[in-house]
Short mmCIF file of C-alpha atoms in Angstrom, two decimals:
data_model
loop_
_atom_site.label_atom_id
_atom_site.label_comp_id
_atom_site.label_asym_id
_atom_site.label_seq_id
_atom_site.Cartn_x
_atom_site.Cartn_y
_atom_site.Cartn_z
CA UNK A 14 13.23 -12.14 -1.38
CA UNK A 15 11.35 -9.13 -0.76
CA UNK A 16 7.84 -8.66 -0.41
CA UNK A 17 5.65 -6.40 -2.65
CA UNK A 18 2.21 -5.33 -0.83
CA UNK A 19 -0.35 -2.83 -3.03
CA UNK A 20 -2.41 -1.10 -0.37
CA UNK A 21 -5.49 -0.27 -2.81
CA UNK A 22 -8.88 1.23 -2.49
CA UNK A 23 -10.57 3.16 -5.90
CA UNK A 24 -12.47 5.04 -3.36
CA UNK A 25 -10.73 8.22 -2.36
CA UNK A 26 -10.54 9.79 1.13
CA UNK A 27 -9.88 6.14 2.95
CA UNK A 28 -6.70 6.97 4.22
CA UNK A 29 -4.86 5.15 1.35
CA UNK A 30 -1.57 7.38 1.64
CA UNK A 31 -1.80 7.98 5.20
CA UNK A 32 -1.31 3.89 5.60
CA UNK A 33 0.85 3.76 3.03
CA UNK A 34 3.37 6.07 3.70
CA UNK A 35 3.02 5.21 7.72
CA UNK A 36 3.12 1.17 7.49
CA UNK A 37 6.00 1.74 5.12
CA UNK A 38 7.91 3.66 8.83
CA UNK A 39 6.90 1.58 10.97
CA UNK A 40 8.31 -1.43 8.94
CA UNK A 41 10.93 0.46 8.94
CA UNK A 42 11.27 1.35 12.59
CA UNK A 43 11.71 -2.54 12.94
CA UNK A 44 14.97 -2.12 11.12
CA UNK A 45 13.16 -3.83 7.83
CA UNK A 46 14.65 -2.33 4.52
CA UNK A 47 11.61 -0.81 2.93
CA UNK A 48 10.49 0.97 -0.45
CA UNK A 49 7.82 3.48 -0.84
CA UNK A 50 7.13 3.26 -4.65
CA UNK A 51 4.60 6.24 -5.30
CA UNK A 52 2.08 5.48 -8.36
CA UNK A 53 -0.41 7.96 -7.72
CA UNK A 54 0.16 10.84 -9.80
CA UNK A 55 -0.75 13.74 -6.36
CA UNK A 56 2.49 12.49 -5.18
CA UNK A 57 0.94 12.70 -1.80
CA UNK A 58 3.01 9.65 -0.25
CA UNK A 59 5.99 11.55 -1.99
CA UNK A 60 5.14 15.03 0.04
CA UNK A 61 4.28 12.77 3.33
CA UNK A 62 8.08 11.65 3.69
CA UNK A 63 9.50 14.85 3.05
CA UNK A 64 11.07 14.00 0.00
CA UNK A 65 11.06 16.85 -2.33
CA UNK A 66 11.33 16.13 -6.21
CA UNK A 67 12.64 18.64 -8.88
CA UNK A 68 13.04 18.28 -13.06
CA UNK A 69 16.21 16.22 -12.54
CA UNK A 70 14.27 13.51 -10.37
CA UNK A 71 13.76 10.38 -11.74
CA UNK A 72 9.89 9.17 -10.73
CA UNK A 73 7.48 6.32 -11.02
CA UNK A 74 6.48 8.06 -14.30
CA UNK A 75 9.90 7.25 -16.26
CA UNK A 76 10.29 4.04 -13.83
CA UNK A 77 6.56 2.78 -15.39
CA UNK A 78 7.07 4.01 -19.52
CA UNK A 79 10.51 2.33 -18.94
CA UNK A 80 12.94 5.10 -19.69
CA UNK A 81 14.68 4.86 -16.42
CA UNK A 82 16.04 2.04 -14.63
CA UNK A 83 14.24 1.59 -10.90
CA UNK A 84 17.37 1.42 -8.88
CA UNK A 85 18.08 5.07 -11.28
CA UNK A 86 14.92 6.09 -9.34
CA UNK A 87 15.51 5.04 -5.64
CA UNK A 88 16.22 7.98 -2.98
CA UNK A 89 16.39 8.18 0.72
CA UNK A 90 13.92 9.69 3.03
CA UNK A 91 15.08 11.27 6.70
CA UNK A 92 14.24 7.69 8.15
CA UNK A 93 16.62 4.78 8.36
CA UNK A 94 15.48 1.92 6.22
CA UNK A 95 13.21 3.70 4.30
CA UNK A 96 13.80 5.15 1.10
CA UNK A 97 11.07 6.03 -1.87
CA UNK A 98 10.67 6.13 -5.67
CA UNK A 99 8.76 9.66 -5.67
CA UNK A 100 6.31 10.31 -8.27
CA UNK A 101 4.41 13.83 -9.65
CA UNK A 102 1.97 14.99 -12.11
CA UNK A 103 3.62 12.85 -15.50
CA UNK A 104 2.25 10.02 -14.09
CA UNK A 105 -0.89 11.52 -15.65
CA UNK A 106 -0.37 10.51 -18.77
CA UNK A 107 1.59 7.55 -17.93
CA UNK A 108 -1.67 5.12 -18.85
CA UNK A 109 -2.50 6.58 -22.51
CA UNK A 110 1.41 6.25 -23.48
CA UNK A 111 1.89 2.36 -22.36
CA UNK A 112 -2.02 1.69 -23.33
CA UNK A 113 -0.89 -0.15 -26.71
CA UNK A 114 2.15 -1.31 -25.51
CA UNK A 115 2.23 -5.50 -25.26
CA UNK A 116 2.02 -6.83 -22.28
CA UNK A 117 1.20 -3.58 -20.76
CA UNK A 118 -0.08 -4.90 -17.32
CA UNK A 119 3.30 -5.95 -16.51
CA UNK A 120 5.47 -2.92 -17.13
CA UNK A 121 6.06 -1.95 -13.32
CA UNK A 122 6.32 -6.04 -12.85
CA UNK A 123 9.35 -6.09 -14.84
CA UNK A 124 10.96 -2.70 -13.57
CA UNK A 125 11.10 -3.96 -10.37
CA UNK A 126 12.09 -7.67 -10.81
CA UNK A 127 15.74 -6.37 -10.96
CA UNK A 128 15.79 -4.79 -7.37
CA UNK A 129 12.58 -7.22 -5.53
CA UNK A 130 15.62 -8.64 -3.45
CA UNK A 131 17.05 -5.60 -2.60
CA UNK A 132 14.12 -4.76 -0.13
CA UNK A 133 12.13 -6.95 3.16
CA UNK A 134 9.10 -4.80 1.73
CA UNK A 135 8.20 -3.02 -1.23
CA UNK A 136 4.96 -0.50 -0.21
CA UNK A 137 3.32 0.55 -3.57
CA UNK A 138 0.94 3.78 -3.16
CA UNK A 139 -1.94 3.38 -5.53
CA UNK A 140 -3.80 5.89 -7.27
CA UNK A 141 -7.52 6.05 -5.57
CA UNK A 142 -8.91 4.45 -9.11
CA UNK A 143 -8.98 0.99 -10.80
CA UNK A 144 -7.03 2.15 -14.21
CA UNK A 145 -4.33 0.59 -15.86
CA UNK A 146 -1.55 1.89 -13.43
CA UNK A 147 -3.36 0.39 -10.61
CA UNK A 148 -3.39 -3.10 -12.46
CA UNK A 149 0.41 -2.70 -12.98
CA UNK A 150 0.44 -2.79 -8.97
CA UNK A 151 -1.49 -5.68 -8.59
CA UNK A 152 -0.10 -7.63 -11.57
CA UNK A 153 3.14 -7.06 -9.80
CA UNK A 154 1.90 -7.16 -5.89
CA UNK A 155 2.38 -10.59 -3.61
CA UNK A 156 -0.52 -8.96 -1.39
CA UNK A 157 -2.37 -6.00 -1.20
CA UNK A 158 -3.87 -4.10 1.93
CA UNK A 159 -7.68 -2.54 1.83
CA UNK A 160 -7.75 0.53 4.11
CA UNK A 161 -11.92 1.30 4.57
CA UNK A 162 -13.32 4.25 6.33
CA UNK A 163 -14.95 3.81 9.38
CA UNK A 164 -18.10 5.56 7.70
CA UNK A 165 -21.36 5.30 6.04
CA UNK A 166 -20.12 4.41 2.54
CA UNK A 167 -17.21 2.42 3.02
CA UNK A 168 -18.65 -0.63 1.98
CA UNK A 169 -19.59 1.05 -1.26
CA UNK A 170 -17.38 -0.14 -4.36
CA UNK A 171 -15.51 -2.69 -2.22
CA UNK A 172 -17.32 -5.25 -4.19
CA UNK A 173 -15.64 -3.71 -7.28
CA UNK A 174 -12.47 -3.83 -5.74
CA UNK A 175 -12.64 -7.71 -4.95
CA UNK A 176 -14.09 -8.07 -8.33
CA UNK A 177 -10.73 -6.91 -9.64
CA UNK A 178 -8.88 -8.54 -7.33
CA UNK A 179 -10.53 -11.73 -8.74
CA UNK A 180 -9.79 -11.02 -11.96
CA UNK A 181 -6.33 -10.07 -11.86
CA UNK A 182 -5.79 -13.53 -9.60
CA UNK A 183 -7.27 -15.26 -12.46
CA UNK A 184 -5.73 -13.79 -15.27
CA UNK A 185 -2.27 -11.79 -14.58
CA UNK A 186 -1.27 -12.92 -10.95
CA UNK A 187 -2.39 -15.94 -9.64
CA UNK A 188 0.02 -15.52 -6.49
CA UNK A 189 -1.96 -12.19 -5.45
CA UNK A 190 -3.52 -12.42 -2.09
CA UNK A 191 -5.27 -10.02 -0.06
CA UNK A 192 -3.26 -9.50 3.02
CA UNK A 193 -5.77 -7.79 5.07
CA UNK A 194 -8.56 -5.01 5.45
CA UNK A 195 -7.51 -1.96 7.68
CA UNK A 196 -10.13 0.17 9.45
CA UNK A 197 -9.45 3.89 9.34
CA UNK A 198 -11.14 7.06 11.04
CA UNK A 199 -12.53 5.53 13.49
CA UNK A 200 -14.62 7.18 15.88
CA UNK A 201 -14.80 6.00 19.03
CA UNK A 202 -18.06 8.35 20.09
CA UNK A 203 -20.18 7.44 16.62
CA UNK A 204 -21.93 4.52 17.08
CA UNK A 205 -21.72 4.16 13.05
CA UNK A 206 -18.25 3.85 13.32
CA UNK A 207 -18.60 0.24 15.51
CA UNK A 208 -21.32 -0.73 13.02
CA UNK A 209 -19.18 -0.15 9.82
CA UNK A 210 -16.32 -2.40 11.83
CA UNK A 211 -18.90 -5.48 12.83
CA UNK A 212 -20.15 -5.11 9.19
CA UNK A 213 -16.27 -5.42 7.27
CA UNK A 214 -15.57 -7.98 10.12
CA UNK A 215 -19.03 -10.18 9.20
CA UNK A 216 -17.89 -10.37 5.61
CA UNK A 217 -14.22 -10.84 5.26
CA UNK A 218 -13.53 -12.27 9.34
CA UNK A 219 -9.93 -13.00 9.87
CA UNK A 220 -8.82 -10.90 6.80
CA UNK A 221 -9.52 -7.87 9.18
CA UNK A 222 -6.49 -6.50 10.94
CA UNK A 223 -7.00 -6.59 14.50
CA UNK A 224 -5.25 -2.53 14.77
CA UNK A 225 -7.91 -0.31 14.34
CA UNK A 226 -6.88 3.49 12.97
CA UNK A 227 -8.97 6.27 15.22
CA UNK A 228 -8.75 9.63 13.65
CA UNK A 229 -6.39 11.59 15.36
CA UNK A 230 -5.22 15.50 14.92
CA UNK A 231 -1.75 14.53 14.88
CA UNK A 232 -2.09 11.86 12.25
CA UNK A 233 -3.81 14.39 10.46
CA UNK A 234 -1.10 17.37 10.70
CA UNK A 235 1.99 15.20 10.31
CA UNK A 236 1.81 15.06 6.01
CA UNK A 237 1.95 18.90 6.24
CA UNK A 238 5.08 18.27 7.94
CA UNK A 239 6.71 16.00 5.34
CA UNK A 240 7.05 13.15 8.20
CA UNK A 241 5.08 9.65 8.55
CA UNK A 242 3.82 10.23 12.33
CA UNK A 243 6.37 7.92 13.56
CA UNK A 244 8.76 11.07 13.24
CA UNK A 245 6.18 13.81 13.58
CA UNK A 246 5.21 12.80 16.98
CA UNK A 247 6.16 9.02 18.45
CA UNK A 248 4.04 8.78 21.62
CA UNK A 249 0.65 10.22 19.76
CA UNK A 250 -1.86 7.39 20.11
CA UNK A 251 -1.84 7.51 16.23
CA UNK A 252 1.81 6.49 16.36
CA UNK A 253 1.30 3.78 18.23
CA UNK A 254 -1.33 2.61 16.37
CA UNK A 255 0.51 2.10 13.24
CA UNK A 256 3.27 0.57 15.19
CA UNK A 257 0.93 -2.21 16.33
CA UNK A 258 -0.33 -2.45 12.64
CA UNK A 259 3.08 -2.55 10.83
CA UNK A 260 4.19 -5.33 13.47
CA UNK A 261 1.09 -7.12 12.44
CA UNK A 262 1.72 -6.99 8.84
CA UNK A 263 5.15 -8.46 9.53
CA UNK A 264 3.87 -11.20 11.58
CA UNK A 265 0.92 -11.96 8.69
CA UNK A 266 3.27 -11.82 5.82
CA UNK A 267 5.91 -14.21 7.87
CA UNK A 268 2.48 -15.99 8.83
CA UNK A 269 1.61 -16.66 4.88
CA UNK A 270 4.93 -17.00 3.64
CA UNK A 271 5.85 -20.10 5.92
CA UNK A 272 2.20 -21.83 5.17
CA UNK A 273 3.40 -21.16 0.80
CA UNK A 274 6.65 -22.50 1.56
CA UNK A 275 4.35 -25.67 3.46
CA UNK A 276 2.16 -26.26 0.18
CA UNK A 277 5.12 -26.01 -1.76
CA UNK A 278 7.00 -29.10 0.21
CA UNK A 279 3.71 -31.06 0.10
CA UNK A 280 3.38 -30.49 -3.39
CA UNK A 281 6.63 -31.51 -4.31
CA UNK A 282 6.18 -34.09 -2.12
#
């Protein structure tokens, strides 16, 4: 059964698609099938694989209002493994057409119910905002990762964040757990940048990934190029970094899957 991980953060600028879009290739560089869904109407995890969509695309958009079968919607990328369900500016007004729907919360839950098993790991690319499309991904997520910027106000809305977190746990998905926090743009010269780490570390411990994310010009140029960095330019030290973290989000998800599968047995038992 595949796993479905939301890597969310409303605030924008985080490096929310960059960890997306690169987590998603180096899961994939481990010869894991994986599925980039893009929900965030810039399309800019769409653009960062090189897949290029035109009016006879099927996207998120149709995927989410339920006009178009997900499987209808699937396409490859130039990686093995990998392959994405692109999405572009209709996601827009995706919210205000599903907004009196019933059950609306649970539309992209029950698109992708039919192809879950299909996929090791399903990466869903939210929108940098806590709106209904963004609840979809949680309602439907087993996990979801937290990238935060190394920088003065990272911590800033995180407490919203959890607070939604919370309340989708409570009241649409009580399997939803929070995989792990991800520090990005670090900078190894700012002292700041250590302080913002020992700060996220004081307050959420072992939920903190262990792979840090430096900036790095390379990481930077490689969405221009329609590659995850993995492709754009293997041995840059941003490469390897998100080598190290996608190996780590294996080994967590394996990690929390087998202790379920425990409380399950003693349950039972």
């Amino acid at each position: 059964m595949g796993t479905i991980i939301a890597i969310v953060n409303q605030k924008g600028g985080v490096g929310k698609t960059t960890t997306a879009v690169n987590i998603a290739a180096s899961i994939a560089a481990a010869e894991k099938k994986i599925l980039l869904i893009d929900i965030d109407p810039q399309a800019n995890a769409t653009s960062g694989v090189g897949y290029e969509s035109d009016a006879q695309t099927n996207t998120s958009y149709q995927v989410l209002i339920g006009t178009v079968l997900a499987k209808n919607a699937v396409y490859e990328t130039k990686m093995p493994y990998l392959s994405i369900i692109p999405s572009d500016i209709n996601l827009v007004g995706a919210e205000i057409e599903i907004i009196n729907e019933p059950e609306r919360e649970y539309k992209l839950s029950k698109a992708l119910m039919a192809i879950k098993d299909d996929y090791d790991f399903i990466i869903l690319d939210c929108a940098p905002s806590l709106g209904l499309i963004t609840l979809n991904a949680l309602s439907v997520a087993d996990s979801v990762i937290i990238p935060v910027q190394c920088e003065y106000y990272a911590l800033e809305g995180l407490g919203q964040l959890f607070n939604t977190i919370s309340m989708v746990k409570k009241n649409l998905n009580k399997s939803l757990e929070i995989e792990g926090v991800v520090m990005t743009m670090y900078d190894s010269r700012l002292r700041l940048s250590q302080q913002i780490v020992d700060e996220v570390k004081k307050y959420f411990g072992k939920k903190v990934f262990k792979t840090i994310i430096p900036r790095n010009v390379r990481l930077s140029e490689a969405p221009s190029f329609g590659k995850p960095i993995l492709l754009y330019d293997a041995v840059s030290s941003g490469s390897k970094n998100y080598m190290q973290l996608g190996n780590e989000v294996i080994h967590r998800v394996a990690r929390r899957l087998r202790q379920q599968q425990l409380n399950t047995q003693v349950a039972v038992g």
